[in-house]
Short mmCIF file of C-alpha atoms and ligand atoms in Angstrom, two decimals:
data_model
loop_
_atom_site.label_atom_id
_atom_site.label_comp_id
_atom_site.label_asym_id
_atom_site.label_seq_id
_atom_site.Cartn_x
_atom_site.Cartn_y
_atom_site.Cartn_z
CA MET E 23 0.09 0.16 0.12
CA GLY E 24 1.23 3.84 -0.40
CA LYS E 25 2.34 6.15 1.47
CA ARG E 26 1.06 9.47 1.31
CA ILE E 27 3.68 12.06 1.22
CA THR E 28 1.71 15.42 0.25
CA ASP E 29 -1.37 15.69 -1.31
CA LYS E 30 0.02 14.98 -4.88
CA VAL E 31 3.05 12.87 -3.57
CA THR E 32 2.69 9.13 -3.02
CA TRP E 33 4.95 6.82 -2.15
CA VAL E 34 5.01 3.54 -3.44
CA GLY E 35 8.43 1.96 -2.95
CA LYS E 36 9.63 -1.56 -1.41
CA VAL E 37 11.18 -2.02 1.97
CA ASP E 38 13.52 -4.56 1.91
CA TRP E 39 14.16 -5.76 5.55
CA GLU E 40 15.99 -8.73 4.31
CA LEU E 41 18.81 -7.33 2.16
CA LYS E 42 22.52 -8.06 4.11
CA LYS E 43 24.23 -8.04 0.43
CA PHE E 44 23.78 -5.34 -2.18
CA HIS E 45 25.62 -4.62 -5.54
CA GLY E 46 26.57 -8.55 -5.62
CA ASP E 47 28.12 -9.32 -2.19
CA GLU E 48 30.10 -6.15 -2.41
CA PHE E 49 27.92 -3.78 -0.58
CA SER E 50 26.54 -4.75 3.08
CA THR E 51 23.46 -3.85 4.32
CA HIS E 52 23.08 -4.60 7.80
CA ARG E 53 19.57 -2.17 8.30
CA GLY E 54 18.11 -3.53 4.55
CA SER E 55 17.09 -1.30 2.66
CA SER E 56 14.59 0.32 0.56
CA TYR E 57 13.91 1.19 -3.03
CA ASN E 58 11.32 4.12 -3.37
CA SER E 59 9.16 4.84 -5.99
CA TYR E 60 7.28 7.97 -6.10
CA LEU E 61 3.55 8.50 -7.31
CA ILE E 62 2.85 12.02 -8.51
CA ARG E 63 -0.88 12.88 -8.95
CA ASP E 64 -1.31 16.60 -10.55
CA LYS E 65 -3.62 17.33 -13.53
CA LYS E 66 -0.58 15.11 -15.39
CA THR E 67 0.25 11.15 -13.28
CA VAL E 68 4.24 10.45 -13.06
CA LEU E 69 5.24 7.54 -11.37
CA ILE E 70 9.37 8.25 -10.24
CA ASP E 71 11.41 5.25 -11.07
CA THR E 72 10.45 1.36 -9.93
CA VAL E 73 12.48 -1.21 -7.48
CA TRP E 74 14.62 -3.97 -7.91
CA LEU E 75 13.76 -6.75 -10.11
CA PRO E 76 12.98 -9.61 -7.56
CA TYR E 77 9.88 -7.46 -6.70
CA ASP E 78 8.48 -6.20 -9.39
CA LYS E 79 5.55 -8.25 -10.33
CA GLU E 80 4.83 -7.40 -6.36
CA PHE E 81 5.30 -4.11 -6.99
CA VAL E 82 3.25 -3.67 -9.91
CA ASN E 83 0.33 -5.42 -8.33
CA LYS E 84 0.27 -2.95 -5.57
CA LEU E 85 0.89 0.34 -7.82
CA LYS E 86 -3.02 -1.09 -9.41
CA GLN E 87 -4.48 -0.91 -6.38
CA GLU E 88 -3.60 2.65 -5.93
CA ILE E 89 -4.27 4.00 -9.30
CA ASP E 90 -5.38 2.50 -13.33
CA LEU E 91 -2.20 2.42 -14.45
CA ARG E 92 -3.44 3.42 -18.00
CA GLU E 93 -3.56 6.88 -16.09
CA ILE E 94 0.06 7.39 -15.66
CA ASP E 95 1.25 9.91 -18.52
CA TYR E 96 5.57 10.02 -17.84
CA ILE E 97 7.41 7.47 -15.83
CA ILE E 98 11.25 9.34 -14.95
CA ALA E 99 14.40 7.27 -14.24
CA ASN E 100 16.01 9.20 -13.04
CA HIS E 101 18.87 6.47 -13.05
CA GLY E 102 19.04 3.10 -15.10
CA GLU E 103 20.61 0.68 -12.13
CA VAL E 104 18.73 -2.19 -11.66
CA ASP E 105 17.35 -1.39 -7.75
CA HIS E 106 15.46 1.33 -9.32
CA SER E 107 14.89 0.09 -12.82
CA GLY E 108 14.34 -3.44 -12.09
CA ALA E 109 9.98 -3.33 -12.58
CA LEU E 110 10.35 -1.33 -15.73
CA SER E 111 9.70 -4.57 -17.75
CA ALA E 112 6.50 -5.66 -15.80
CA LEU E 113 5.43 -1.97 -15.99
CA MET E 114 5.94 -1.58 -19.73
CA ARG E 115 3.71 -4.94 -20.87
CA GLU E 116 1.19 -3.39 -18.98
CA ILE E 117 1.42 0.06 -20.33
CA PRO E 118 3.91 -0.09 -23.20
CA ASP E 119 3.50 3.32 -25.24
CA THR E 120 3.78 5.74 -21.75
CA PRO E 121 6.89 7.97 -22.02
CA ILE E 122 10.28 7.66 -20.33
CA TYR E 123 11.57 10.52 -19.32
CA CYS E 124 15.43 10.45 -18.54
CA THR E 125 18.96 11.17 -19.81
CA ALA E 126 20.74 9.76 -22.74
CA ASN E 127 22.98 8.02 -21.06
CA ALA E 128 20.29 6.19 -19.15
CA VAL E 129 19.13 4.98 -22.89
CA LYS E 130 21.68 3.25 -22.91
CA SER E 131 21.56 1.77 -19.50
CA ILE E 132 18.02 0.76 -19.88
CA LYS E 133 17.95 -0.34 -23.40
CA GLY E 134 21.43 -2.46 -22.31
CA GLN E 135 20.18 -4.42 -19.51
CA TYR E 136 16.56 -4.37 -20.76
CA HIS E 137 16.86 -4.74 -25.24
CA GLU E 138 13.73 -2.93 -25.36
CA ASP E 139 12.96 0.32 -27.26
CA TRP E 140 10.57 1.82 -25.16
CA ASN E 141 9.41 5.40 -26.39
CA PHE E 142 12.37 7.51 -24.07
CA VAL E 143 11.98 10.96 -24.12
CA THR E 144 15.69 12.28 -23.44
CA VAL E 145 16.16 15.04 -20.88
CA LYS E 146 19.05 17.45 -20.48
CA THR E 147 19.35 19.80 -16.95
CA GLY E 148 17.02 22.57 -16.93
CA ASP E 149 14.40 20.60 -19.52
CA THR E 150 11.22 20.78 -17.51
CA LEU E 151 7.43 18.71 -18.04
CA ASP E 152 4.22 20.82 -16.60
CA ILE E 153 2.27 18.50 -15.26
CA GLY E 154 -0.30 20.61 -13.95
CA GLU E 155 0.09 23.43 -10.86
CA SER E 156 3.38 21.59 -10.15
CA THR E 157 6.53 21.53 -12.76
CA LEU E 158 9.03 18.63 -13.23
CA THR E 159 12.27 20.03 -13.59
CA PHE E 160 15.59 17.96 -14.24
CA ILE E 161 19.10 18.18 -13.52
CA GLU E 162 21.88 15.83 -14.78
CA ALA E 163 24.30 14.46 -11.60
CA PRO E 164 26.50 12.43 -14.30
CA MET E 165 28.66 10.64 -12.04
CA LEU E 166 26.67 10.27 -9.26
CA HIS E 167 26.63 8.24 -9.51
CA TRP E 168 27.05 6.80 -12.88
CA PRO E 169 26.74 8.70 -16.14
CA ASP E 170 23.06 8.11 -16.65
CA THR E 171 21.80 9.68 -13.17
CA MET E 172 19.51 12.71 -12.88
CA PHE E 173 17.89 14.29 -10.21
CA THR E 174 14.06 15.56 -10.68
CA TYR E 175 13.02 18.55 -8.80
CA MET E 176 8.75 19.53 -8.58
CA SER E 177 8.24 22.65 -8.48
CA GLY E 178 5.04 24.11 -5.89
CA GLU E 179 5.49 20.92 -3.28
CA ASN E 180 9.39 21.58 -3.95
CA ILE E 181 10.50 18.46 -3.30
CA LEU E 182 14.08 16.78 -4.82
CA PHE E 183 14.19 13.63 -5.88
CA SER E 184 17.41 12.62 -5.77
CA ASN E 185 17.84 8.70 -6.91
CA ASP E 186 21.23 7.47 -5.42
CA GLY E 187 22.14 11.29 -4.02
CA PHE E 188 21.76 11.62 0.03
CA GLY E 189 20.23 7.92 0.29
CA GLN E 190 20.77 5.52 2.85
CA HIS E 191 20.34 1.42 3.09
CA TYR E 192 18.13 2.11 5.64
CA ALA E 193 15.15 0.08 5.95
CA SER E 194 12.01 1.83 7.71
CA GLU E 195 8.47 1.56 8.41
CA SER E 196 8.68 4.98 9.09
CA LEU E 197 9.21 7.36 5.81
CA TYR E 198 10.83 10.40 7.31
CA ASN E 199 14.12 11.37 9.22
CA ASP E 200 13.22 12.71 12.01
CA MET E 201 10.74 9.23 12.58
CA VAL E 202 14.12 7.06 12.76
CA ASP E 203 17.15 6.83 15.23
CA HIS E 204 19.48 9.89 13.89
CA SER E 205 22.31 8.29 14.95
CA GLU E 206 21.78 4.72 13.03
CA LEU E 207 20.39 7.16 9.90
CA MET E 208 23.86 9.03 9.18
CA ALA E 209 25.69 6.15 10.23
CA GLU E 210 23.51 4.45 6.88
CA ALA E 211 24.21 7.79 4.86
CA MET E 212 28.34 7.90 5.76
CA LYS E 213 28.63 4.40 5.04
CA TYR E 214 26.75 5.11 1.49
CA TYR E 215 28.74 7.73 0.39
CA ALA E 216 32.10 6.33 1.92
CA ASN E 217 31.15 3.06 -0.30
CA ILE E 218 29.90 4.70 -3.34
CA LEU E 219 29.97 8.12 -3.70
CA SER E 220 33.20 8.91 -2.40
CA PRO E 221 35.25 8.27 -5.63
CA PHE E 222 33.21 11.10 -7.42
CA SER E 223 33.41 13.43 -4.55
CA PRO E 224 34.84 16.65 -6.59
CA MET E 225 31.01 16.16 -9.02
CA VAL E 226 29.65 15.84 -5.85
CA THR E 227 30.68 19.23 -4.37
CA ARG E 228 29.96 20.78 -8.22
CA LYS E 229 26.57 19.84 -8.58
CA ILE E 230 25.44 20.54 -4.87
CA LYS E 231 26.84 24.17 -5.66
CA GLU E 232 25.31 23.98 -9.02
CA ILE E 233 21.88 22.91 -7.33
CA LEU E 234 22.30 25.47 -4.45
CA GLY E 235 23.04 28.29 -7.58
CA MET E 236 19.50 27.71 -8.32
CA ASN E 237 17.82 29.10 -5.26
CA LEU E 238 15.57 26.26 -5.24
CA PRO E 239 13.04 26.25 -2.04
CA ILE E 240 13.53 22.53 -0.50
CA THR E 241 10.90 21.31 2.00
CA LEU E 242 11.70 17.59 0.87
CA ILE E 243 14.61 15.68 -0.55
CA CYS E 244 13.04 12.42 -1.52
CA PRO E 245 16.32 9.74 -2.31
CA SER E 246 15.76 6.42 -3.69
CA HIS E 247 17.10 4.86 -0.77
CA GLY E 248 15.75 4.51 3.16
CA VAL E 249 14.51 7.20 4.21
CA ILE E 250 13.25 10.97 3.36
CA TRP E 251 14.41 13.94 4.33
CA LYS E 252 12.34 16.21 5.87
CA GLU E 253 13.03 17.77 9.24
CA ASN E 254 15.79 20.25 8.51
CA PRO E 255 16.31 18.25 4.57
CA THR E 256 19.49 20.22 3.37
CA GLN E 257 21.06 18.61 6.80
CA ILE E 258 22.60 15.88 4.37
CA VAL E 259 23.34 18.37 1.74
CA GLU E 260 25.57 20.23 4.31
CA LYS E 261 26.72 16.58 5.20
CA TYR E 262 27.31 15.57 1.99
CA LEU E 263 30.17 19.32 0.96
CA GLU E 264 31.58 18.41 4.51
CA TRP E 265 32.48 14.59 3.20
CA ALA E 266 33.20 15.55 -0.06
CA ALA E 267 36.06 18.03 1.15
CA ASP E 268 38.79 15.21 1.87
CA TYR E 269 37.01 14.23 5.34
CA GLN E 270 38.48 12.89 8.25
CA GLU E 271 37.95 12.65 11.79
CA ASN E 272 40.57 12.51 14.54
CA GLN E 273 41.07 8.52 14.20
CA ILE E 274 43.86 6.09 12.74
CA SER E 275 42.40 3.26 12.15
CA ILE E 276 44.84 -0.06 11.86
CA VAL E 277 43.50 -2.72 9.44
CA TYR E 278 45.39 -5.95 9.68
CA ASP E 279 45.25 -9.98 8.97
CA THR E 280 47.25 -12.43 10.58
CA MET E 281 48.52 -15.58 10.80
CA TRP E 282 49.47 -17.14 13.80
CA ASN E 283 48.83 -13.84 15.53
CA ALA E 284 52.31 -11.69 15.55
CA THR E 285 50.86 -9.23 13.17
CA ARG E 286 47.71 -8.73 15.51
CA LYS E 287 50.17 -8.66 18.50
CA MET E 288 51.56 -5.74 16.42
CA ALA E 289 48.22 -4.35 15.55
CA GLU E 290 47.91 -3.73 18.85
CA ALA E 291 51.12 -2.91 20.37
CA ILE E 292 51.18 0.01 17.67
CA ALA E 293 47.48 0.95 19.04
CA ASP E 294 49.27 1.01 22.35
CA GLY E 295 52.13 3.41 21.36
CA ILE E 296 49.49 6.24 19.31
CA ARG E 297 46.97 5.81 22.71
CA GLN E 298 50.46 6.66 24.89
CA ALA E 299 51.10 9.52 22.36
CA ASP E 300 47.66 11.49 22.10
CA PRO E 301 44.72 9.67 23.83
CA SER E 302 42.36 12.28 21.95
CA ILE E 303 42.66 10.14 18.75
CA THR E 304 40.41 6.99 18.20
CA VAL E 305 41.94 4.09 17.44
CA LYS E 306 39.95 1.73 16.13
CA LEU E 307 41.77 -2.08 15.09
CA PHE E 308 39.60 -4.15 12.00
CA SER E 309 40.63 -8.10 11.04
CA ALA E 310 40.37 -7.39 7.34
CA SER E 311 39.49 -10.95 7.07
CA LYS E 312 36.81 -11.26 9.99
CA SER E 313 35.74 -7.74 9.69
CA ASP E 314 32.85 -6.36 6.94
CA LYS E 315 34.82 -4.89 3.90
CA THR E 316 32.26 -2.50 3.57
CA ASP E 317 32.16 -1.16 7.32
CA ILE E 318 36.24 -1.51 7.43
CA ILE E 319 35.83 1.27 4.08
CA THR E 320 33.92 3.50 6.01
CA GLU E 321 35.92 3.73 8.96
CA VAL E 322 39.21 4.65 6.66
CA PHE E 323 37.04 7.29 5.52
CA ARG E 324 36.33 8.46 8.45
CA SER E 325 39.77 8.16 9.63
CA ARG E 326 43.32 10.72 9.50
CA ALA E 327 45.25 7.56 8.86
CA VAL E 328 45.91 3.73 8.30
CA LEU E 329 48.09 1.58 9.39
CA LEU E 330 48.15 -1.85 7.62
CA GLY E 331 49.32 -5.01 8.39
CA SER E 332 50.12 -8.49 6.81
CA PRO E 333 52.35 -10.86 7.47
CA THR E 334 54.65 -11.99 4.97
CA VAL E 335 53.27 -15.23 2.84
CA ASN E 336 54.59 -16.20 -0.63
CA ASN E 337 56.42 -13.21 -1.05
CA GLY E 338 53.25 -11.23 -0.20
CA TYR E 339 50.67 -9.82 1.95
CA LEU E 340 47.42 -11.98 2.46
CA TYR E 341 44.38 -12.13 0.62
CA ALA E 342 41.90 -9.99 2.52
CA ILE E 343 44.52 -7.02 2.54
CA ALA E 344 44.76 -7.72 -1.04
CA GLY E 345 40.64 -6.72 -0.79
CA ILE E 346 41.16 -4.26 0.97
CA LEU E 347 43.77 -2.35 -0.87
CA GLU E 348 41.19 -2.42 -3.85
CA LEU E 349 38.82 -1.37 -1.80
CA MET E 350 41.03 1.08 -0.43
CA ARG E 351 42.11 2.60 -4.32
CA GLY E 352 38.76 2.68 -5.74
CA ALA E 353 37.36 5.34 -2.94
CA LYS E 354 39.52 7.92 -4.01
CA LEU E 355 40.53 8.75 -0.58
CA LYS E 356 42.57 12.06 -0.45
CA LYS E 357 44.82 13.36 2.16
CA LYS E 358 44.97 10.86 4.33
CA LYS E 359 48.63 9.36 5.81
CA ALA E 360 49.72 5.58 5.82
CA ALA E 361 52.27 3.15 6.75
CA ALA E 362 52.96 -0.26 6.97
CA PHE E 363 53.56 -3.20 9.74
CA GLY E 364 54.14 -7.18 9.39
CA SER E 365 55.59 -10.40 10.53
CA TYR E 366 57.78 -12.78 8.48
CA GLY E 367 59.84 -15.86 8.62
CA TRP E 368 62.41 -15.09 6.16
CA SER E 369 61.50 -13.35 2.90
CA GLY E 370 59.69 -10.52 4.24
CA GLU E 371 58.01 -8.41 1.49
CA ALA E 372 54.66 -7.40 2.79
CA VAL E 373 55.97 -4.50 4.34
CA LYS E 374 57.44 -2.98 1.47
CA LEU E 375 54.07 -4.32 -1.33
CA MET E 376 51.67 -2.57 1.18
CA ASN E 377 53.20 0.84 1.41
CA GLU E 378 53.74 0.63 -2.47
CA GLU E 379 50.10 -0.01 -3.08
CA LEU E 380 49.03 2.90 -0.45
CA ALA E 381 51.11 5.05 -1.97
CA LYS E 382 49.35 4.04 -5.50
CA ALA E 383 45.79 4.10 -4.05
CA GLY E 384 46.29 7.90 -3.36
CA PHE E 385 48.14 7.49 0.67
CA GLU E 386 50.81 9.83 1.88
CA VAL E 387 53.13 7.14 3.06
CA VAL E 388 55.04 8.38 5.76
CA ASP E 389 56.99 5.94 7.34
CA ASP E 390 59.19 3.04 5.35
CA GLY E 391 57.00 0.82 7.86
CA PHE E 392 58.34 -2.04 10.90
CA ARG E 393 58.79 -5.63 10.26
CA THR E 394 59.39 -8.05 12.78
CA THR E 395 60.87 -12.02 12.30
CA TRP E 396 58.60 -14.67 13.81
CA CYS E 397 56.61 -13.25 16.59
CA PRO E 398 57.35 -10.19 18.67
CA ASP E 399 58.91 -10.37 22.31
CA ASP E 400 58.59 -7.45 24.86
CA ASP E 401 61.18 -6.07 23.24
CA VAL E 402 60.15 -5.71 19.79
CA LEU E 403 56.92 -4.88 21.60
CA GLU E 404 58.18 -1.67 23.34
CA LYS E 405 59.75 -0.84 19.97
CA LEU E 406 56.00 -1.23 18.27
CA ARG E 407 54.31 0.88 20.94
CA GLY E 408 57.32 3.43 19.92
CA PHE E 409 56.44 3.15 16.24
CA GLY E 410 52.95 4.16 16.94
CA SER E 411 53.79 6.96 18.88
CA ALA E 412 56.24 8.17 16.10
CA PHE E 413 53.16 8.00 13.29
CA VAL E 414 51.13 10.44 15.22
CA GLU E 415 54.12 12.62 15.43
CA LYS E 416 54.54 12.28 11.41
CA LEU E 417 50.78 13.23 11.03
FE1 FEO A 26 20.46 2.68 -6.31
FE2 FEO A 26 22.88 3.42 -8.38
O1 FEO A 26 21.37 2.42 -7.92
#
């Protein structure tokens, strides 16, 4: 059943409490998600986005309870990814001639996935659609986070339909930000930004400044995932500007993997040294193989610096560290410092290799790193505490 937002706008999406992984197995969604679709009833009737493919029939059936599908004048596809376009095929079987308004890049992405030549109407930034008392204005937002992405602004109701932008993988039966736990919501919003949008931070900043420059009154920001920003809606816009500007908190994350606990002991001694040098710094330790990789990237995102640890195995570092390094590279984080550490038995290449990869990933490597043979004894543990303290001095 739809949920009324305003006299003209009804939420007709799907709350997915079961979802625990997104983008295949890449993104953990501990708190589920939602695929938000919005039905606008003015003089014309408009559907904005649909839901993920497994819920396509459910979506169409519920939409039929809300409206005679033949009354839908326009469909707007703000983004072609399957979590928003997944029900298009089922819907277009019912109303095959209904125009789909989207960017030229969305025509490519939607055709590329569904191989259908639907009635696409391509739009660009500034194009408008008169739907009665309200007007819809389209704002292209390429690479936020696909080339095809756009926002749609509805005058009168002053709603920005922002698709993935400002979204959160956060299932809620309540529609609005002021109806949910604020700290949970902001944690999910940051996790979404860190893992999906951070590679595109320069575009985020430019796009937000462009929208702010349009001086549009904004009463609601309606993203395609999670809750609607209703109470102080632009708080998330301000957060995005902060997150996009080389965000960091006073935190050091120590991310390591270990085979026989030597590298874990090194990580813990380094953490001791950091705390001794500056108790105000938040220090967190993560096992790359046991902790959730999406959560680790979120913690790296909010850190001033990262220490990466692995023993040497087969002249390299461990598998989980390779995976985290790849995610760190892809996030395109800037102005963060780093160094590596690890134990070894005989060849000992891991520390040098990790430092090289950290540098390639855009981190400023401030130390050659610390490596030790076999398992650290008391003397080496003390040196590791010193290494942790010295690392703080280099930040
Ligand atoms: Fe929520 Fe990029 O799709």
